[in-house]
Amino acid sequence: MSVARRPAKTGLVSARGNGKVILLGEHAVVHGVPALAAGLSLGASALARPAPAARLAVSPWGLEARPGDGSPLGAAFAALLEARGAAPERAQGAEQMVEAVVELPSEGGLGSSAALAVATLRALDRAEGIARDFEGSQAVALAWERVFHGEPSGIDTALALEGGLVRYRRALGEAPARRDALRAKALVLVVASSGERGETRRTVAHVAALRTREPDAFRASLRVFEDVVAEGERALVEGELEALGAALDRAQALLRGWGVSTPRLDRMCELSREAGALGAKLTGGGGGGCMIALAPDAPTRARVRAALAARGFSSFEATIGGSSSALEVR
Ligand code: MEV
């Protein structure tokens, strides 16, 4: 982990963090199983400027926080500032006012909180002339994420920092976190919102309680998850869309078994498959939020989106893999 000094920027400083979509392995990743995820080109941007007191304003959420003001955002901001301050090289001096714009829905499973944390951290670091490497940035962003997510695996913040298409395994015990870039032909996902807010802290705690209540059954389901992710990765890199779709369906069944899907997400997955998708599942924390569907071609994607739209579910398309390191969104 390294933190270095570089010339501080004067005036207004801007920075970004990416959103993400988890293809396979959410929740299981908290318990040590690898997960496959891609960065979104949508995320959050932040502007920092000198101010008498540290403040964070977030549009379009209409939120404004000061560290320790009693609000969840104020608590996350305070945790981030404290984690930054732990670096001995941190410049002393004026506080910063951060104005952030989040381009993703909150509690939608697309990593809006991590994107906001990373954009805020980067804007503050740039303004103060601090260059932090990946590990250093990840440690600070995780301090923020713990306020919202309880026990984050670090996948959201890793993707917020670097984007790309990766296999991610969290740090466990002595073993450090691993992120391996994956090469795959470009493929297009339909990403659709259930309109329900998914609270990741609650669903992560729910899965942790399952582990405590039924440790043997939970261990067995983690092994199945590990197989599903490995098979999904093989299918992804070899461009076998049908096998990848089957892995998405198996993952959705496991997530439903863990109680982190909702009837609405299940219905959206069914609608997508009936319209020709090769597979569909929730993405991210679940309990609401978004789902993804894999369709073999543009006409099928259009049918999937029309079937979802007819029931009031909005969607967009995102390209993962290929030469782009981040998803295009249209
Ligand atoms: C949230 O985007 C993904 C979860 O696996 C939580 C985490 O990994 O921190 C549900």
Coordinates of C-alpha atoms and ligand atoms in Angstrom, one line a residue:
M1 CA 0.0 0.0 0.0
S2 CA 1.5 3.4 -0.9
V3 CA 0.6 7.0 -0.5
A4 CA 2.7 9.6 -2.3
R5 CA 2.7 13.4 -2.6
R6 CA 2.3 15.2 -5.9
P7 CA 1.4 18.8 -6.6
A8 CA -1.9 19.8 -5.1
K9 CA -4.5 21.2 -7.5
T10 CA -5.8 24.6 -6.9
G11 CA -9.4 25.6 -7.5
L12 CA -12.0 23.1 -8.7
V13 CA -10.9 19.4 -9.0
S14 CA -13.0 16.6 -10.5
A15 CA -12.8 12.8 -10.3
R16 CA -14.9 9.7 -11.1
G17 CA -15.8 6.2 -9.8
N18 CA -17.4 3.4 -11.9
G19 CA -20.6 1.5 -11.1
K20 CA -20.6 -2.3 -11.7
V21 CA -22.6 -5.2 -12.7
I22 CA -22.0 -8.6 -11.0
L23 CA -22.3 -11.4 -13.6
L24 CA -22.0 -14.3 -11.1
G25 CA -21.1 -14.8 -7.5
E26 CA -22.7 -12.0 -5.4
H27 CA -23.2 -12.9 -1.8
A28 CA -21.1 -16.0 -2.2
V29 CA -18.1 -13.7 -2.7
V30 CA -18.6 -12.4 0.8
H31 CA -17.9 -16.0 2.0
G32 CA -14.8 -16.5 -0.1
V33 CA -16.1 -17.7 -3.5
P34 CA -14.8 -15.8 -6.5
A35 CA -17.2 -13.6 -8.4
L36 CA -17.3 -12.3 -12.0
A37 CA -18.0 -8.6 -12.5
A38 CA -17.6 -5.7 -14.9
G39 CA -17.3 -2.0 -14.5
L40 CA -20.1 0.3 -15.8
S41 CA -19.3 3.4 -17.6
L42 CA -22.0 5.0 -15.5
G43 CA -21.0 5.8 -11.9
A44 CA -20.4 9.0 -10.0
S45 CA -18.4 12.1 -10.5
A46 CA -17.3 14.6 -7.8
L47 CA -15.9 18.1 -7.7
A48 CA -13.8 19.3 -4.7
R49 CA -13.1 22.9 -3.7
P50 CA -11.6 24.5 -0.7
A51 CA -14.1 25.3 2.0
P52 CA -14.1 26.3 5.7
A53 CA -15.6 22.9 6.7
A54 CA -15.7 19.4 5.2
R55 CA -19.1 18.9 3.4
L56 CA -20.5 16.5 0.9
A57 CA -23.5 17.3 -1.4
V58 CA -25.0 14.5 -3.5
S59 CA -27.2 15.1 -6.5
P60 CA -29.7 14.0 -7.7
W61 CA -30.4 12.5 -4.2
G62 CA -30.7 15.9 -2.7
L63 CA -28.5 15.0 0.2
E64 CA -25.9 17.1 2.0
A65 CA -23.8 15.8 4.9
R66 CA -21.1 16.8 7.3
P67 CA -18.9 14.2 8.9
G68 CA -20.6 12.9 12.0
D69 CA -23.9 14.8 11.5
G70 CA -25.9 11.8 12.6
S71 CA -27.0 10.8 9.0
P72 CA -25.8 7.5 7.3
L73 CA -24.1 9.6 4.6
G74 CA -22.4 11.8 7.3
A75 CA -21.2 8.6 9.0
A76 CA -19.8 7.2 5.7
F77 CA -18.1 10.5 4.9
A78 CA -16.6 10.7 8.4
A79 CA -15.3 7.1 8.0
L80 CA -13.7 8.0 4.7
L81 CA -12.1 11.1 6.0
E82 CA -10.7 9.3 9.0
A83 CA -9.3 6.5 6.9
R84 CA -7.6 9.1 4.6
G85 CA -6.2 10.9 7.6
A86 CA -4.5 7.8 8.8
A87 CA -1.9 8.3 6.0
P88 CA 1.0 10.2 7.6
E89 CA 1.8 12.1 4.4
R90 CA -1.7 13.6 4.2
A91 CA -1.4 17.4 3.6
Q92 CA -2.7 19.5 6.4
G93 CA -4.7 22.6 5.6
A94 CA -8.0 23.8 4.2
E95 CA -11.0 21.4 4.3
Q96 CA -12.8 20.5 1.1
M97 CA -16.4 20.8 0.0
V98 CA -17.3 17.9 -2.4
E99 CA -20.2 18.1 -4.8
A100 CA -21.0 14.7 -6.3
V101 CA -23.4 13.6 -9.0
V102 CA -24.5 9.9 -8.9
E103 CA -25.6 8.5 -12.3
L104 CA -27.0 5.3 -11.0
P105 CA -30.1 4.5 -8.8
S106 CA -29.3 4.1 -5.1
E107 CA -29.9 0.6 -3.7
G108 CA -30.2 -0.7 -7.2
G109 CA -27.4 -3.3 -7.0
L110 CA -25.2 -1.4 -9.5
G111 CA -22.6 -0.1 -7.0
S112 CA -23.7 3.5 -6.6
S113 CA -22.4 3.7 -3.1
A114 CA -18.9 2.5 -4.0
A115 CA -18.8 4.7 -7.1
L116 CA -19.7 7.7 -4.8
A117 CA -17.0 6.7 -2.3
V118 CA -14.3 6.4 -5.0
A119 CA -15.3 9.7 -6.8
T120 CA -15.2 11.5 -3.4
L121 CA -11.9 10.0 -2.3
R122 CA -10.2 10.8 -5.7
A123 CA -11.5 14.4 -5.7
L124 CA -10.1 14.9 -2.2
D125 CA -6.8 13.2 -3.0
R126 CA -6.3 15.2 -6.2
A127 CA -7.2 18.5 -4.5
E128 CA -4.6 17.8 -1.8
G129 CA -1.9 16.4 -4.1
I130 CA -2.1 12.8 -2.8
A131 CA -1.5 9.8 -5.1
R132 CA -2.8 6.6 -3.5
D133 CA -2.3 3.2 -5.1
F134 CA -5.1 0.6 -5.6
E135 CA -4.7 -1.0 -2.2
G136 CA -4.6 2.3 -0.4
S137 CA -7.7 3.6 -2.2
Q138 CA -9.5 0.3 -1.6
A139 CA -8.8 0.4 2.1
V140 CA -10.2 4.0 2.4
A141 CA -13.3 3.2 0.1
L142 CA -14.0 0.1 2.2
A143 CA -14.2 2.2 5.4
W144 CA -17.1 4.1 3.7
E145 CA -18.7 0.9 2.4
R146 CA -18.7 -0.7 5.9
V147 CA -21.2 2.0 7.0
F148 CA -23.6 1.0 4.2
H149 CA -22.9 -2.7 3.6
G150 CA -21.8 -4.1 7.0
E151 CA -19.3 -6.6 5.8
P152 CA -18.4 -5.8 2.1
S153 CA -16.2 -8.2 0.1
G154 CA -14.6 -5.2 -1.7
I155 CA -15.8 -6.2 -5.1
D156 CA -17.9 -3.0 -5.6
T157 CA -15.0 -0.7 -4.6
A158 CA -12.5 -2.7 -6.7
L159 CA -14.7 -2.2 -9.8
A160 CA -15.4 1.4 -8.8
L161 CA -11.6 2.0 -8.9
E162 CA -10.6 0.1 -11.9
G163 CA -13.6 -1.1 -14.0
G164 CA -12.8 -3.8 -16.5
L165 CA -14.0 -7.4 -16.6
V166 CA -12.6 -9.4 -13.6
R167 CA -12.7 -12.4 -11.4
Y168 CA -12.6 -11.1 -7.9
R169 CA -11.8 -13.1 -4.7
R170 CA -12.0 -11.2 -1.4
A171 CA -9.2 -11.1 1.2
L172 CA -9.7 -13.9 3.7
G173 CA -7.4 -14.5 6.7
E174 CA -3.8 -14.1 5.6
A175 CA -4.7 -14.4 1.9
P176 CA -5.0 -11.0 0.2
A177 CA -7.8 -10.1 -2.2
R178 CA -7.2 -11.2 -5.8
R179 CA -8.5 -9.6 -9.0
D180 CA -7.7 -11.2 -12.3
A181 CA -8.6 -9.5 -15.6
L182 CA -10.7 -11.8 -17.9
R183 CA -10.6 -11.8 -21.7
A184 CA -13.9 -12.4 -23.4
K185 CA -15.6 -11.5 -26.6
A186 CA -18.0 -8.5 -26.2
L187 CA -21.4 -9.5 -25.1
V188 CA -24.5 -7.5 -24.4
L189 CA -26.6 -7.8 -21.2
V190 CA -30.0 -6.4 -20.6
V191 CA -30.0 -4.7 -17.2
A192 CA -33.5 -4.0 -15.7
S193 CA -34.7 -2.4 -12.6
S194 CA -37.3 -4.0 -10.3
G195 CA -38.2 -0.5 -8.9
E196 CA -37.7 -2.0 -5.4
R197 CA -34.9 -0.7 -3.3
G198 CA -32.5 -3.4 -2.3
E199 CA -30.7 -2.9 1.0
T200 CA -27.4 -4.7 0.7
R201 CA -26.6 -4.5 4.4
R202 CA -29.8 -6.3 5.2
T203 CA -29.4 -9.1 2.5
V204 CA -25.7 -9.6 3.5
A205 CA -26.7 -9.9 7.1
H206 CA -29.5 -12.3 6.2
V207 CA -27.0 -14.6 4.3
A208 CA -24.6 -14.4 7.2
A209 CA -27.4 -15.6 9.6
L210 CA -28.1 -18.6 7.3
R211 CA -24.4 -19.5 7.6
T212 CA -24.6 -19.4 11.4
R213 CA -27.9 -21.3 11.5
E214 CA -27.1 -24.1 9.1
P215 CA -23.3 -24.2 8.6
D216 CA -23.1 -27.6 6.8
A217 CA -25.9 -26.8 4.3
F218 CA -24.4 -23.4 3.8
R219 CA -20.9 -24.8 3.1
A220 CA -22.5 -27.3 0.6
S221 CA -24.3 -24.5 -1.2
L222 CA -21.0 -22.5 -1.4
R223 CA -19.4 -25.4 -3.1
V224 CA -22.2 -25.4 -5.7
F225 CA -21.8 -21.7 -6.1
E226 CA -18.1 -22.1 -6.7
D227 CA -18.8 -24.7 -9.5
V228 CA -21.4 -22.4 -11.1
V229 CA -19.0 -19.4 -11.1
A230 CA -16.2 -21.6 -12.6
E231 CA -18.5 -23.0 -15.3
G232 CA -19.8 -19.5 -16.0
E233 CA -16.2 -18.2 -16.4
R234 CA -15.3 -21.0 -18.7
A235 CA -18.4 -20.3 -20.8
L236 CA -17.7 -16.5 -20.8
V237 CA -14.1 -16.7 -22.0
E238 CA -15.0 -19.4 -24.6
G239 CA -18.0 -17.4 -25.8
E240 CA -20.5 -20.2 -25.1
L241 CA -23.5 -18.1 -24.5
E242 CA -26.0 -21.0 -23.8
A243 CA -23.8 -22.4 -21.1
L244 CA -23.3 -18.9 -19.6
G245 CA -27.1 -18.4 -19.6
A246 CA -27.5 -21.8 -17.8
A247 CA -25.0 -20.6 -15.2
L248 CA -26.9 -17.4 -14.7
D249 CA -30.1 -19.4 -14.1
R250 CA -28.4 -21.8 -11.6
A251 CA -27.0 -18.8 -9.7
Q252 CA -30.5 -17.2 -9.6
A253 CA -31.9 -20.5 -8.1
L254 CA -29.2 -20.5 -5.5
L255 CA -29.8 -16.8 -4.6
R256 CA -33.5 -17.5 -4.4
G257 CA -32.7 -20.4 -2.1
W258 CA -30.8 -18.0 0.2
G259 CA -33.8 -15.7 0.3
V260 CA -32.2 -12.7 -1.4
S261 CA -34.4 -12.6 -4.5
T262 CA -37.9 -11.1 -4.5
P263 CA -41.1 -12.3 -6.2
R264 CA -40.7 -9.3 -8.6
L265 CA -37.1 -10.2 -9.5
D266 CA -38.1 -13.8 -10.0
R267 CA -41.0 -12.7 -12.3
M268 CA -38.6 -10.5 -14.3
C269 CA -36.2 -13.4 -14.8
E270 CA -39.2 -15.6 -16.0
L271 CA -40.4 -12.9 -18.4
S272 CA -36.9 -12.6 -19.8
R273 CA -36.5 -16.3 -20.4
E274 CA -40.0 -16.5 -21.9
A275 CA -39.0 -13.7 -24.3
G276 CA -35.9 -15.8 -25.4
A277 CA -33.2 -14.9 -22.9
L278 CA -30.6 -17.7 -22.4
G279 CA -30.5 -16.9 -18.7
A280 CA -31.4 -14.3 -16.1
K281 CA -30.6 -13.5 -12.5
L282 CA -30.6 -10.7 -10.0
T283 CA -27.4 -8.7 -9.8
G284 CA -25.7 -7.2 -6.7
G285 CA -27.2 -7.3 -3.2
G286 CA -30.7 -8.3 -4.3
G287 CA -33.8 -7.8 -2.0
G288 CA -34.8 -5.5 -4.9
G289 CA -32.6 -3.6 -7.2
C290 CA -31.7 -4.9 -10.7
M291 CA -31.6 -8.1 -12.7
I292 CA -29.5 -9.0 -15.8
A293 CA -30.6 -11.1 -18.7
L294 CA -28.4 -12.6 -21.4
A295 CA -29.9 -12.8 -24.9
P296 CA -28.2 -14.2 -27.9
D297 CA -28.8 -11.3 -30.4
A298 CA -30.2 -7.8 -30.8
P299 CA -33.8 -8.9 -31.8
T300 CA -34.1 -11.2 -28.8
R301 CA -32.8 -8.4 -26.5
A302 CA -35.4 -6.1 -28.0
R303 CA -38.1 -8.7 -27.2
V304 CA -36.8 -9.2 -23.6
R305 CA -36.8 -5.4 -23.1
A306 CA -40.3 -5.1 -24.6
A307 CA -41.7 -7.9 -22.3
L308 CA -40.2 -6.1 -19.3
A309 CA -41.4 -2.7 -20.4
A310 CA -44.9 -4.1 -20.9
R311 CA -44.9 -4.9 -17.1
G312 CA -43.4 -1.4 -16.2
F313 CA -39.8 -2.4 -15.8
S314 CA -37.2 -0.1 -17.3
S315 CA -34.0 -1.5 -18.8
F316 CA -30.8 -0.6 -20.5
E317 CA -28.2 -2.5 -22.5
A318 CA -24.6 -2.9 -21.4
T319 CA -21.6 -4.4 -23.3
I320 CA -19.1 -6.3 -21.3
G321 CA -15.8 -7.8 -22.4
G322 CA -14.4 -7.1 -25.9
S323 CA -11.9 -4.3 -26.2
S324 CA -13.7 -1.9 -23.9
S325 CA -12.6 -1.9 -20.3
A326 CA -15.9 -0.4 -19.1
L327 CA -19.5 -1.0 -20.2
E328 CA -21.1 1.1 -22.8
V329 CA -24.7 2.0 -21.9
R330 CA -27.5 2.8 -24.2
Ligands
MEV1 C1 -23.0 -6.2 -3.6 O1 -22.8 -5.5 -4.8 C2 -22.4 -7.6 -3.7 C3 -22.5 -8.4 -2.4 O2 -21.8 -9.7 -2.7 C4 -21.9 -7.8 -1.2 C5 -20.4 -7.7 -1.3 O3 -19.7 -8.5 -2.0 O4 -19.8 -6.8 -0.6 C6 -23.9 -8.7 -2.1

